[in-house]
PDB file of C-alpha atoms in Angstrom:
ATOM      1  CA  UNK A  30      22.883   2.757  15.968  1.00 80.00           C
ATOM      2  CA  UNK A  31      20.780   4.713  18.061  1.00 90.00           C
ATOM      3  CA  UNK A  32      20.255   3.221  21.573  1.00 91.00           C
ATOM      4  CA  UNK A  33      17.311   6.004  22.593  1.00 90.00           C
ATOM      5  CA  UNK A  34      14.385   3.309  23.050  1.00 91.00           C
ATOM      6  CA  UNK A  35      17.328  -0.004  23.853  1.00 92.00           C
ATOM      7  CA  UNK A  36      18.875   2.100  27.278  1.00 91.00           C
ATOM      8  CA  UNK A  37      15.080   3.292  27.712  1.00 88.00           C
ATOM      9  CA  UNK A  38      13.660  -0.059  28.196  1.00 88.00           C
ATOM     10  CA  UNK A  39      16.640  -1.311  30.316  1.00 86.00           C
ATOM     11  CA  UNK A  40      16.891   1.704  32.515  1.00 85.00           C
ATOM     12  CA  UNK A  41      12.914   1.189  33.405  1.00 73.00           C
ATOM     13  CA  UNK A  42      12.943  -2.081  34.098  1.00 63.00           C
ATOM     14  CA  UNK A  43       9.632  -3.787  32.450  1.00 55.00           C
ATOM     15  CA  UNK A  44       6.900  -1.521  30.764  1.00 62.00           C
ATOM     16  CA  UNK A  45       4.052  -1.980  28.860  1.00 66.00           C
ATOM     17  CA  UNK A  46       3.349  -0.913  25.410  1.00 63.00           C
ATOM     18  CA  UNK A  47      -0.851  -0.554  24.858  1.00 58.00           C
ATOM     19  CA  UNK A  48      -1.430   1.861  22.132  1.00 54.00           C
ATOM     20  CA  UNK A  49      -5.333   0.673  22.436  1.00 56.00           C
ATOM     21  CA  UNK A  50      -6.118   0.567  26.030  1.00 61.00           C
ATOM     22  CA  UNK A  51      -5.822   3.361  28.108  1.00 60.00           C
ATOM     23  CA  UNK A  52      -2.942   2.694  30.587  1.00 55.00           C
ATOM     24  CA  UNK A  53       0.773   3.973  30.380  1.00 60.00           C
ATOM     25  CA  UNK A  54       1.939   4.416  27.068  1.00 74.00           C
ATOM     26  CA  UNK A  55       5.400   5.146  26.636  1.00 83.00           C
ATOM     27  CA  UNK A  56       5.649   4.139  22.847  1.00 85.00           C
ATOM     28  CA  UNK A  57       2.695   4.863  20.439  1.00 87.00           C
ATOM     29  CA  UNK A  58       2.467   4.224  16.724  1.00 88.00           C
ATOM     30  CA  UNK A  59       0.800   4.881  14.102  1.00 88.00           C
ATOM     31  CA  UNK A  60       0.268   2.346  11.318  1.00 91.00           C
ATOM     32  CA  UNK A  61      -0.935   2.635   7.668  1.00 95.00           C
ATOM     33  CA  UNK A  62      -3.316   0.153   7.091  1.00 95.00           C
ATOM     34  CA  UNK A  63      -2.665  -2.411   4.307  1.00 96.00           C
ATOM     35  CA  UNK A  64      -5.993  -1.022   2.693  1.00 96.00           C
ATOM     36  CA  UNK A  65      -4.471   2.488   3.054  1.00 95.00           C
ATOM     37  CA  UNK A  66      -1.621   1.087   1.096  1.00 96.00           C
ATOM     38  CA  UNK A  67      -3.259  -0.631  -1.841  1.00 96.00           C
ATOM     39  CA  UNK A  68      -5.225   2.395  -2.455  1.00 95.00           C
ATOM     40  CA  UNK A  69      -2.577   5.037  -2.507  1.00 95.00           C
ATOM     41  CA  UNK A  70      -0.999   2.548  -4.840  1.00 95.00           C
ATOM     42  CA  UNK A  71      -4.326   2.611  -7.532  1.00 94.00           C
ATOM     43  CA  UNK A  72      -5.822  -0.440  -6.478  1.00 96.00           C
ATOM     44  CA  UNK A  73      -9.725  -0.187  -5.857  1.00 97.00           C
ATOM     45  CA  UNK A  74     -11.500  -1.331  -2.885  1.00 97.00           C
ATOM     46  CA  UNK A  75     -14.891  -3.321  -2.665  1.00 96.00           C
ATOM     47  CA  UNK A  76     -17.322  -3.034   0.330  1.00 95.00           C
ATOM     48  CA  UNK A  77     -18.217  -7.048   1.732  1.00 93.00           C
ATOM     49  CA  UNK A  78     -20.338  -5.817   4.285  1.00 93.00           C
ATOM     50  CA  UNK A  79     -20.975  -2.962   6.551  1.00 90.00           C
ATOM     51  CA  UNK A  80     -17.621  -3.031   8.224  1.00 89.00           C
ATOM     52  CA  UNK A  81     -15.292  -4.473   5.832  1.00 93.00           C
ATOM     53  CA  UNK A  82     -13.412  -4.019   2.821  1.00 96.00           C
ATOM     54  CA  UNK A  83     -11.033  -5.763   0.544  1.00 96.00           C
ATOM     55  CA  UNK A  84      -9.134  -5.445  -2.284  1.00 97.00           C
ATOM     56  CA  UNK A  85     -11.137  -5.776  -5.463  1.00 97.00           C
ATOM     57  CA  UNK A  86      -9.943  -9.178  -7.105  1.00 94.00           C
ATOM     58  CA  UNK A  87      -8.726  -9.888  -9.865  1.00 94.00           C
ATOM     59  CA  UNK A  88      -6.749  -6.198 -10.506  1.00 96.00           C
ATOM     60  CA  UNK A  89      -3.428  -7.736 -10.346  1.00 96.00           C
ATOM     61  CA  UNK A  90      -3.000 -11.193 -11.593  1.00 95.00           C
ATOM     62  CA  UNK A  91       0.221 -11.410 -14.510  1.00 96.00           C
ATOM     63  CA  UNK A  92       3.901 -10.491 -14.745  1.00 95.00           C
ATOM     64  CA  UNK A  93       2.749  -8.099 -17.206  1.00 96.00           C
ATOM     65  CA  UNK A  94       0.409  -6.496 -15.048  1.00 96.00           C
ATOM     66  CA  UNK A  95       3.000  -5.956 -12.517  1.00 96.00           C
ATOM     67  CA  UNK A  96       5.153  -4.299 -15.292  1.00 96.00           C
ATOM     68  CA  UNK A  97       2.520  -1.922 -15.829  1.00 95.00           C
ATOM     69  CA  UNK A  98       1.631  -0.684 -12.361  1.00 94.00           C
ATOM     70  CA  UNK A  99       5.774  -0.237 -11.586  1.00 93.00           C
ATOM     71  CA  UNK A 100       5.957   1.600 -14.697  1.00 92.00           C
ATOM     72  CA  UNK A 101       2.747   3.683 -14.066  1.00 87.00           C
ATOM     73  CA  UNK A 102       4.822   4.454 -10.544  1.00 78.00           C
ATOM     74  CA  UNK A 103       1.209   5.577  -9.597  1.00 77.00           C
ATOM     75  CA  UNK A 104       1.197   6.860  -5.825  1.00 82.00           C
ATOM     76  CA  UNK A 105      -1.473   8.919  -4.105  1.00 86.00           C
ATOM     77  CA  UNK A 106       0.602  11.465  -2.479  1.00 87.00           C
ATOM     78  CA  UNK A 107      -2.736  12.323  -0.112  1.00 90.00           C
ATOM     79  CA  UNK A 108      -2.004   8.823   2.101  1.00 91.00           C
ATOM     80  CA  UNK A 109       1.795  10.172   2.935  1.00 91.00           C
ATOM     81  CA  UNK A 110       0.435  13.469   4.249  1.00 92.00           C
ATOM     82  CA  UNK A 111      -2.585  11.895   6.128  1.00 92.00           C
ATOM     83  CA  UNK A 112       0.338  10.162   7.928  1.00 92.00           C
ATOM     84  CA  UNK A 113       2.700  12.552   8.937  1.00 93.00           C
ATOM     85  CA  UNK A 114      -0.065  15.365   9.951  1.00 94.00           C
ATOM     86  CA  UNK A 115      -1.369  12.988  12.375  1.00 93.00           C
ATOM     87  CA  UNK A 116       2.425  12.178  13.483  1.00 93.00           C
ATOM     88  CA  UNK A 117       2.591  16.030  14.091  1.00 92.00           C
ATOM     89  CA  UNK A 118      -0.209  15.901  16.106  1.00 92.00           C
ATOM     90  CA  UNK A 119       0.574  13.219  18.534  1.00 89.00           C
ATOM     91  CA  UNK A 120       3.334  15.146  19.445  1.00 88.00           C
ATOM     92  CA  UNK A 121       1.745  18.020  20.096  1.00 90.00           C
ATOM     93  CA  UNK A 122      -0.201  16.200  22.687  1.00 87.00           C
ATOM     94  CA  UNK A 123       2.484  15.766  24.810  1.00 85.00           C
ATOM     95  CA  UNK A 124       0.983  12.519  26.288  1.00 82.00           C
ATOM     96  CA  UNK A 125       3.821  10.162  25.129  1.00 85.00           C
ATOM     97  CA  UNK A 126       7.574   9.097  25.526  1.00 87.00           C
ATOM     98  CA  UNK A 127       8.142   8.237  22.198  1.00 92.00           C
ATOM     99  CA  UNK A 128       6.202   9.154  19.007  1.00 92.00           C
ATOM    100  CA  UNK A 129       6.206   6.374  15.897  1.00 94.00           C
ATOM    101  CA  UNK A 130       5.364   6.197  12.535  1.00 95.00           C
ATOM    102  CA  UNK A 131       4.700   2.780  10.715  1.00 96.00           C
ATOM    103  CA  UNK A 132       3.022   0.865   8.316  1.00 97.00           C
ATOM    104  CA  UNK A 133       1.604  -3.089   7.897  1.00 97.00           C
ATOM    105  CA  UNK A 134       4.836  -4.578   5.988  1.00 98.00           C
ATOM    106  CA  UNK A 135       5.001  -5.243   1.752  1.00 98.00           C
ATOM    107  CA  UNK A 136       4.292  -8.906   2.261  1.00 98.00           C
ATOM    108  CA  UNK A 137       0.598  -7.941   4.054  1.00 98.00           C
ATOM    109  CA  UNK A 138       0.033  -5.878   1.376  1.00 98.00           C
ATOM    110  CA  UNK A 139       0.506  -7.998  -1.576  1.00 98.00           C
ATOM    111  CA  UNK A 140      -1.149 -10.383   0.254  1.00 97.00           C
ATOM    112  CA  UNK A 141      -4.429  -7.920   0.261  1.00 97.00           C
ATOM    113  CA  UNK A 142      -3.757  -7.407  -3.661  1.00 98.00           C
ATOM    114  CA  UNK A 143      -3.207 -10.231  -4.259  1.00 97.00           C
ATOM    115  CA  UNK A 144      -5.395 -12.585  -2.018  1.00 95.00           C
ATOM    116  CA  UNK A 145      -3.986 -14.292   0.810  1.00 94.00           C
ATOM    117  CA  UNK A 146      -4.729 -17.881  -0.526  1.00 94.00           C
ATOM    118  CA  UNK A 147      -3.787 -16.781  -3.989  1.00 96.00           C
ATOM    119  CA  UNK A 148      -0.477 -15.349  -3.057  1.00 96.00           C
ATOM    120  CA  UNK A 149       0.159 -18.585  -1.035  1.00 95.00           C
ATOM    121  CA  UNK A 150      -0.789 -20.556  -4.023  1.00 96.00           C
ATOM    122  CA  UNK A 151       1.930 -18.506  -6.456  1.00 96.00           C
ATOM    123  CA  UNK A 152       4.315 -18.139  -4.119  1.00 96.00           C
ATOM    124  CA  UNK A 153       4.873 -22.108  -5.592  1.00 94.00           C
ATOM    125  CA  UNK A 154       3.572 -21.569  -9.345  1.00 96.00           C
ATOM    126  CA  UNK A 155       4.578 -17.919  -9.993  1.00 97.00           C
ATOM    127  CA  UNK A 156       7.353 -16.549  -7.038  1.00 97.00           C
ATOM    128  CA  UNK A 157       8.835 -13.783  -9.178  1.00 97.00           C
ATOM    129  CA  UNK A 158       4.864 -12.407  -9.859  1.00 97.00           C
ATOM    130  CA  UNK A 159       5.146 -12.212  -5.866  1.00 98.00           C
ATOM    131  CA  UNK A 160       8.110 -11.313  -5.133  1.00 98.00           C
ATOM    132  CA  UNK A 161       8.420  -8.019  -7.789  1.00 97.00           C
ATOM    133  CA  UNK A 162       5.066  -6.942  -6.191  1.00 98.00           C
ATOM    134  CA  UNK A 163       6.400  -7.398  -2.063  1.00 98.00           C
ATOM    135  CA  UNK A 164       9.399  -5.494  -3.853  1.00 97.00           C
ATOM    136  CA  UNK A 165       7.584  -2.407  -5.219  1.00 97.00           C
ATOM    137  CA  UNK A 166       5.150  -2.371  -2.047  1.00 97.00           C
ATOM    138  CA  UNK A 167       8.498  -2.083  -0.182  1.00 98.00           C
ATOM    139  CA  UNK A 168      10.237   0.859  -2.225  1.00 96.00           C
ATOM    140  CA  UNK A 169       6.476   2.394  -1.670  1.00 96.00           C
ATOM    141  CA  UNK A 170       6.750   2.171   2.181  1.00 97.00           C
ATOM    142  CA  UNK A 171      10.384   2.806   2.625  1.00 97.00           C
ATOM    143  CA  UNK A 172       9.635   6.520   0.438  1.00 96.00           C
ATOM    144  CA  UNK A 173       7.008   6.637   3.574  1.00 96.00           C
ATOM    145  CA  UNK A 174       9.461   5.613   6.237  1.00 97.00           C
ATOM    146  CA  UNK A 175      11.690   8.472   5.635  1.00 97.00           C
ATOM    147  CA  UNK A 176       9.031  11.216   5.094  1.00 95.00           C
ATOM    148  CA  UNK A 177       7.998  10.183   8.760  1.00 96.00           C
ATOM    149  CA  UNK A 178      11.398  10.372  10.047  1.00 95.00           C
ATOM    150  CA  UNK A 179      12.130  14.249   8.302  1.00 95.00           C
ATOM    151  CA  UNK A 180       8.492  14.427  10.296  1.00 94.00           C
ATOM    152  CA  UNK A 181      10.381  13.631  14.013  1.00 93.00           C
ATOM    153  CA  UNK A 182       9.485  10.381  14.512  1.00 95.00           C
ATOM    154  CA  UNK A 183      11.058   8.477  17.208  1.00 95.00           C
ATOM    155  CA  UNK A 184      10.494   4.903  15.836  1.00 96.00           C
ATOM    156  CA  UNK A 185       9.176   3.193  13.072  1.00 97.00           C
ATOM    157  CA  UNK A 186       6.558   0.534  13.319  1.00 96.00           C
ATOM    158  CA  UNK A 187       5.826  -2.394  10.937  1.00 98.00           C
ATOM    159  CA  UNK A 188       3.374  -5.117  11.432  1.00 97.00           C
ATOM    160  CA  UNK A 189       3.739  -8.277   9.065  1.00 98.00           C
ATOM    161  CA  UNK A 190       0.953 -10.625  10.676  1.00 96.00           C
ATOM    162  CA  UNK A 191       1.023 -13.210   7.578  1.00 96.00           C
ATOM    163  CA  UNK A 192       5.133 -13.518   7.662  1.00 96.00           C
ATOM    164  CA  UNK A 193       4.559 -16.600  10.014  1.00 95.00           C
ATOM    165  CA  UNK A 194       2.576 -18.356   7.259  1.00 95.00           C
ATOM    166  CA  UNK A 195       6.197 -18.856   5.334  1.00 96.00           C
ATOM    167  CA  UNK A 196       8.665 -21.130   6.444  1.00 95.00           C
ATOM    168  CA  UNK A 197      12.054 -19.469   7.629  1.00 94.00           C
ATOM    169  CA  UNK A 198      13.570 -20.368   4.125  1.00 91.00           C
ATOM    170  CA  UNK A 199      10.858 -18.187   2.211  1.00 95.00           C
ATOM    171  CA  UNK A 200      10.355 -16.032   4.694  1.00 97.00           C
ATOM    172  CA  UNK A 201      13.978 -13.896   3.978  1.00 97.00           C
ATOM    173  CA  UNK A 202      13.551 -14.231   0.111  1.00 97.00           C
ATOM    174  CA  UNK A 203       9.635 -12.781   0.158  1.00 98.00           C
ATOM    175  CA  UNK A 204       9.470 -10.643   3.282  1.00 98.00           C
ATOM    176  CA  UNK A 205      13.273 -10.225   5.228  1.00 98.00           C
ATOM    177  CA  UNK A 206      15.079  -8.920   3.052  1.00 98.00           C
ATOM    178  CA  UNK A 207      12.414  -6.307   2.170  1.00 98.00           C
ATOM    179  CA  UNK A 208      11.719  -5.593   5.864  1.00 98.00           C
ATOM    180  CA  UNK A 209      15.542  -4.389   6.328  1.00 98.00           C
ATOM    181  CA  UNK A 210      15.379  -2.128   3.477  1.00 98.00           C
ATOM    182  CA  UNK A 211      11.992  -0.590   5.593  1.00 98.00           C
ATOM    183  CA  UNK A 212      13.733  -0.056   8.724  1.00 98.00           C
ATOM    184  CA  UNK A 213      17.316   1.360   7.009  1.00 98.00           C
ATOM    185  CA  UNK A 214      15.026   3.895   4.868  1.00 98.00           C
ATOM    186  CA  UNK A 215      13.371   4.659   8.203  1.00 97.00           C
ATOM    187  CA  UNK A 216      17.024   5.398  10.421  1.00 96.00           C
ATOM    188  CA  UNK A 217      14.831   5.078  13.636  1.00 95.00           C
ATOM    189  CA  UNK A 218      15.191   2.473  15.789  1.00 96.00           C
ATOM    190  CA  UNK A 219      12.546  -0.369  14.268  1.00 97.00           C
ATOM    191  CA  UNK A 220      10.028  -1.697  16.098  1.00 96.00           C
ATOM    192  CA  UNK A 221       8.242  -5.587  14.444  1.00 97.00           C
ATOM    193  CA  UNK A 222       5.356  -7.375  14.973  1.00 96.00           C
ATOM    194  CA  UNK A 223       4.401 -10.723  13.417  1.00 97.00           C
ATOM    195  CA  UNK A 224       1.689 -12.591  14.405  1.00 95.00           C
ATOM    196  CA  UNK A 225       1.493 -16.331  14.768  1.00 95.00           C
ATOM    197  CA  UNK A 226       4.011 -18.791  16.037  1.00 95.00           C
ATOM    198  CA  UNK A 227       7.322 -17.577  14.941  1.00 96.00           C
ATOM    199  CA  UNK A 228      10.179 -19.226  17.305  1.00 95.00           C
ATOM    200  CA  UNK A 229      11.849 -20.888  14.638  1.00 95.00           C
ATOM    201  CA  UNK A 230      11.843 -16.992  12.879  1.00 97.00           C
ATOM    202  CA  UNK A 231      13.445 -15.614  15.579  1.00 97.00           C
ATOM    203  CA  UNK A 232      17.052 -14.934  13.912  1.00 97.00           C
ATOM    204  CA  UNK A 233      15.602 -14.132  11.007  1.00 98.00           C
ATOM    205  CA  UNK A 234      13.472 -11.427  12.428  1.00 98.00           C
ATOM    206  CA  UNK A 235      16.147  -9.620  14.137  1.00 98.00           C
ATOM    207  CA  UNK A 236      18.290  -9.803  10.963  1.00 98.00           C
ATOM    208  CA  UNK A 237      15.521  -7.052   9.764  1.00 98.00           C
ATOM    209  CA  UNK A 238      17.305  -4.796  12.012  1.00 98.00           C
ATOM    210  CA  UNK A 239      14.258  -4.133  14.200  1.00 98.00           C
ATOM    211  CA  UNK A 240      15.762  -3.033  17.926  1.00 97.00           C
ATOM    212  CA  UNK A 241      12.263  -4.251  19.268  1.00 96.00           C
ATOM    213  CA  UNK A 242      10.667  -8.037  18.166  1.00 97.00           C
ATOM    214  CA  UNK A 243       6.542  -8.237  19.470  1.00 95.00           C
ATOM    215  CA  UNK A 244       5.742 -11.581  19.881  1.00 95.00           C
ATOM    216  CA  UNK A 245       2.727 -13.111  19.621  1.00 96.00           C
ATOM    217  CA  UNK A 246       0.790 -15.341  22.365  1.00 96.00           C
ATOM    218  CA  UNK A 247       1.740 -18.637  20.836  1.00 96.00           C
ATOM    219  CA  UNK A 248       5.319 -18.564  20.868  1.00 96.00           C
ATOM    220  CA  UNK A 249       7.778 -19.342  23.270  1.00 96.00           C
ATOM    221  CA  UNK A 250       9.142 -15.736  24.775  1.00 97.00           C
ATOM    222  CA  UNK A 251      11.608 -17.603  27.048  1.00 97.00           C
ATOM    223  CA  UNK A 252      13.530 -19.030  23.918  1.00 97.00           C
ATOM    224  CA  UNK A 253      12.922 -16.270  21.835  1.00 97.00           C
ATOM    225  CA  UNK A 254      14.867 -14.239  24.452  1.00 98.00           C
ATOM    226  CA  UNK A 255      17.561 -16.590  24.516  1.00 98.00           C
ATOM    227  CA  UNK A 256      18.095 -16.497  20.778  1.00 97.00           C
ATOM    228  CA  UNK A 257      18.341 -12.537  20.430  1.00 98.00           C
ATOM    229  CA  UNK A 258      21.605 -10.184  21.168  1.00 97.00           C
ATOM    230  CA  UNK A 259      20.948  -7.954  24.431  1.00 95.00           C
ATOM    231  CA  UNK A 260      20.469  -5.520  22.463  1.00 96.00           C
ATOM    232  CA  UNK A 261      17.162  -6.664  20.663  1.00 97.00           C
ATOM    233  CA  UNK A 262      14.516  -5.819  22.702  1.00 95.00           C
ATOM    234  CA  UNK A 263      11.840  -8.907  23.579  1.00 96.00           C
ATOM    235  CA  UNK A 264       8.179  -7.653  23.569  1.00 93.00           C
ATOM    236  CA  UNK A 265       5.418  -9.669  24.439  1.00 91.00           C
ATOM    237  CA  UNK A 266       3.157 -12.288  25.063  1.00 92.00           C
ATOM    238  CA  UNK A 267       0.123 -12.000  27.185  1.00 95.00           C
ATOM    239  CA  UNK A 268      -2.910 -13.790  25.426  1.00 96.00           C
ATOM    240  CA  UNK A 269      -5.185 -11.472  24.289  1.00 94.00           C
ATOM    241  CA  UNK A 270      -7.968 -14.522  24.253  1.00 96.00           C
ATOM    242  CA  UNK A 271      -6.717 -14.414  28.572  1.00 97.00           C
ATOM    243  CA  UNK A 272      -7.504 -10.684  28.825  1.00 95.00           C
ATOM    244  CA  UNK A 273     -10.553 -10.485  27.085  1.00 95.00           C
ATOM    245  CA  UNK A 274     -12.127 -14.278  28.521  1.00 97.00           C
ATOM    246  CA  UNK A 275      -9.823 -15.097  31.069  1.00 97.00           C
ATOM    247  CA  UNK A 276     -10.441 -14.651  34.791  1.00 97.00           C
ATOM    248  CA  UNK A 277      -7.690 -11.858  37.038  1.00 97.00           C
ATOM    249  CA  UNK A 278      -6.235 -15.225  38.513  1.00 97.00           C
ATOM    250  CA  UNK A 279      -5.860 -16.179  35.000  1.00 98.00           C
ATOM    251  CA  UNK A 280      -4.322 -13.245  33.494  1.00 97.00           C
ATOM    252  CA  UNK A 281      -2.098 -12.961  36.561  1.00 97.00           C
ATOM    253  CA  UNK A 282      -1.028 -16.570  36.410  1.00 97.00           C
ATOM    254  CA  UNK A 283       0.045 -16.381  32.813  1.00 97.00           C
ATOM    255  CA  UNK A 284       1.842 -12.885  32.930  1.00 95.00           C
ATOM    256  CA  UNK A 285       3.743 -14.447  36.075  1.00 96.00           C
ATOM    257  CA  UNK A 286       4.754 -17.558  33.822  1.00 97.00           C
ATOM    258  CA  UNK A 287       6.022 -14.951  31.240  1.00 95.00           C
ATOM    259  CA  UNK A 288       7.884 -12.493  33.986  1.00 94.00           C
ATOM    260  CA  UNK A 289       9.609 -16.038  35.139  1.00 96.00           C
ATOM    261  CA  UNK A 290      10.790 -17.072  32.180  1.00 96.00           C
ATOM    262  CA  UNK A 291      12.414 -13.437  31.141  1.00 94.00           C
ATOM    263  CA  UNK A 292      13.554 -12.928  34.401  1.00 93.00           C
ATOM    264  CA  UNK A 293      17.010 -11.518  34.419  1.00 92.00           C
ATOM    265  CA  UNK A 294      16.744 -10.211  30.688  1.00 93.00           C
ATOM    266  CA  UNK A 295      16.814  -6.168  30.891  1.00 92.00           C
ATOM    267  CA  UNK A 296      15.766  -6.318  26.661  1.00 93.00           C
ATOM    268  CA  UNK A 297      12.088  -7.256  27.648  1.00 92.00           C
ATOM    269  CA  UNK A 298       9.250  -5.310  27.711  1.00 90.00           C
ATOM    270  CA  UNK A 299       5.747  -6.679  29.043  1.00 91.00           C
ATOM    271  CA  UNK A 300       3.065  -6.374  26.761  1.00 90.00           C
ATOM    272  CA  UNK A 301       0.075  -8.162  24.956  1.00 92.00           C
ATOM    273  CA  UNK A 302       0.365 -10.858  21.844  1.00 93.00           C
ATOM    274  CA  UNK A 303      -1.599  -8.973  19.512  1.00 91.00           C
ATOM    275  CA  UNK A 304      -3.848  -6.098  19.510  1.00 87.00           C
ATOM    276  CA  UNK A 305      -6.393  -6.010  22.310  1.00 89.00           C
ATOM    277  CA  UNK A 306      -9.451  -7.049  21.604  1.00 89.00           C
ATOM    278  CA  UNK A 307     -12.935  -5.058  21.975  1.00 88.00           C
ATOM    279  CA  UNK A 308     -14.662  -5.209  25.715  1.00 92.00           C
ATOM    280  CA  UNK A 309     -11.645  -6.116  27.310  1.00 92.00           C
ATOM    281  CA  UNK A 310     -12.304  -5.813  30.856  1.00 93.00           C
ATOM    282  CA  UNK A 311     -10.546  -3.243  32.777  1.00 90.00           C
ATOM    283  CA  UNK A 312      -9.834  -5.357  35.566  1.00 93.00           C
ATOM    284  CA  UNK A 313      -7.914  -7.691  33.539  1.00 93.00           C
ATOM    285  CA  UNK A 314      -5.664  -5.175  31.834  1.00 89.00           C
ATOM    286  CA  UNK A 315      -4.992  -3.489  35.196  1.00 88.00           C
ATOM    287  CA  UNK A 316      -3.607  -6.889  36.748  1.00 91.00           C
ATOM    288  CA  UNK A 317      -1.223  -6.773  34.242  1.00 88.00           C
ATOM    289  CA  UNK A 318      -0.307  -3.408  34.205  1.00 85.00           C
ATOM    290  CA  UNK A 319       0.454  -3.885  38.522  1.00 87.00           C
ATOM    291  CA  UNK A 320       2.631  -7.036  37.973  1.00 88.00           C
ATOM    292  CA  UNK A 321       4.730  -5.028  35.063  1.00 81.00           C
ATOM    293  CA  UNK A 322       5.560  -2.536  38.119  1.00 70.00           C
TER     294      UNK A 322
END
């Protein structure tokens, strides 16, 4: 296993990981957009509104569907090299500890194919419909993964925000399992984030091999902590609601609360819930950025 970003993070004590503000950033990642995804996979997009896209419904909706698009193994080789040249460049920069590739996981995805509430829905009526397409997202994304690592990448980042929308049970079957196979293709150390509430996912989430769990605002960090090895690193949970509304004395009180209950755990690293939100004050993000010292 390498231990490059594990003996990093408990030789420095706490640190911060922001790859949106502008403060100390020893870890930055890049991550292919589950849009980015569908389309290098042949799926068409549809414009909403000015600023957002979705998948165009209705392009993936039978078993025999799915049969077609893994047997048309149709991949736009353009999104892979997008990826990696910008890789190359961050490290040219010289501005970072550690360099990452990464992705939003296969169940995201499908979920974007598919429809969120849709894929909900046959995740009861039709699981294997599902399940095939989380599976050939996933061989789609671990082919990715290990271009990125011949590439030099230092980590490998996946963000799964609707994982926490399955119970534990369904969670391994339609997104674990699939997540492991991500983070072995990549042979970096793995970095996760799910969003959500996701304390009774804890064991399950470090079964995906990911060295480094981000956890989101809602969920317990102290008992998260206390479920994981030593050497699964703990990453988390300032409210990014408290940064961007909150008052300093509010921000401070609620990192404090967080610094308490991982105190004495080297395998934590201080950072935000989820990703910071838009006019963020300054102010706010430097209060926690002093107590991580």
């Amino acid at each position: 296993m390498d231990r490059t970003i594990i003996d990093y993070v408990k030789q420095s004590g706490h640190r911060i990981v922001s790859p949106i503000w502008g403060g100390e950033r020893p870890f930055v990642p890049m991550c292919m957009g589950y849009l980015s995804v569908a389309q290098a996979l042949g799926f068409e997009l549809r414009r909403v509104s000015e600023h957002l896209e979705i998948v165009r419904e209705g392009q993936l909706t039978t078993r025999e569907e799915l049969g077609a698009l893994v047997r048309r193994k149709y991949v736009d080789d353009r999104y892979f090299q997008w990826e990696i040249d910008y890789l190359g460049q961050m490290r040219s920069w010289n501005l970072y500890t550690f360099c990452g590739g990464g992705c939003f996981g296969p169940l995201t995805a499908a979920s974007c194919i598919l429809g969120a509430e849709n894929m909900l829905r046959m995740l009861v009526k039709d699981p294997e419909l599902v399940e095939g397409l989380v599976k050939y997202i996933t061989g789609f994304l671990c082919d990715l993964a290990e271009r990125e690592k011949e590439a030099g990448q230092d980590f490998f980042w996946i963000a799964e925000p609707v994982a926490s929308l399955l119970s534990p049970g369904r969670f391994w079957r339609f997104c674990g399992q699939y997540l492991k196979r991500i983070f072995e293709a990549a042979n970096s150390p793995g970095f996760l984030h799910v969003c959500g509430k996701t304390t009774k996912h804890t064991a399950l989430l470090e079964k995906t091999g990911a060295q480094v769990l981000s956890i989101d605002s809602c969920t317990d960090i102290g008992t998260c902590i206390r479920t994981v090895g030593e050497d699964t690193i703990i990453m988390g949970n300032v409210s990014t609601d408290t940064l961007r509304f909150g008052t300093a004395g509010e921000v401070e009180k609620e990192v404090q609360d967080i610094l308490d209950a991982c105190r004495g755990f080297p395998n934590f690293i201080l950072s935000t819930g989820c990703s910071i939100m838009e006019g963020t004050p300054e102010e706010n993000m430097q209060v926690m950025f002093d107590m991580a010292c």
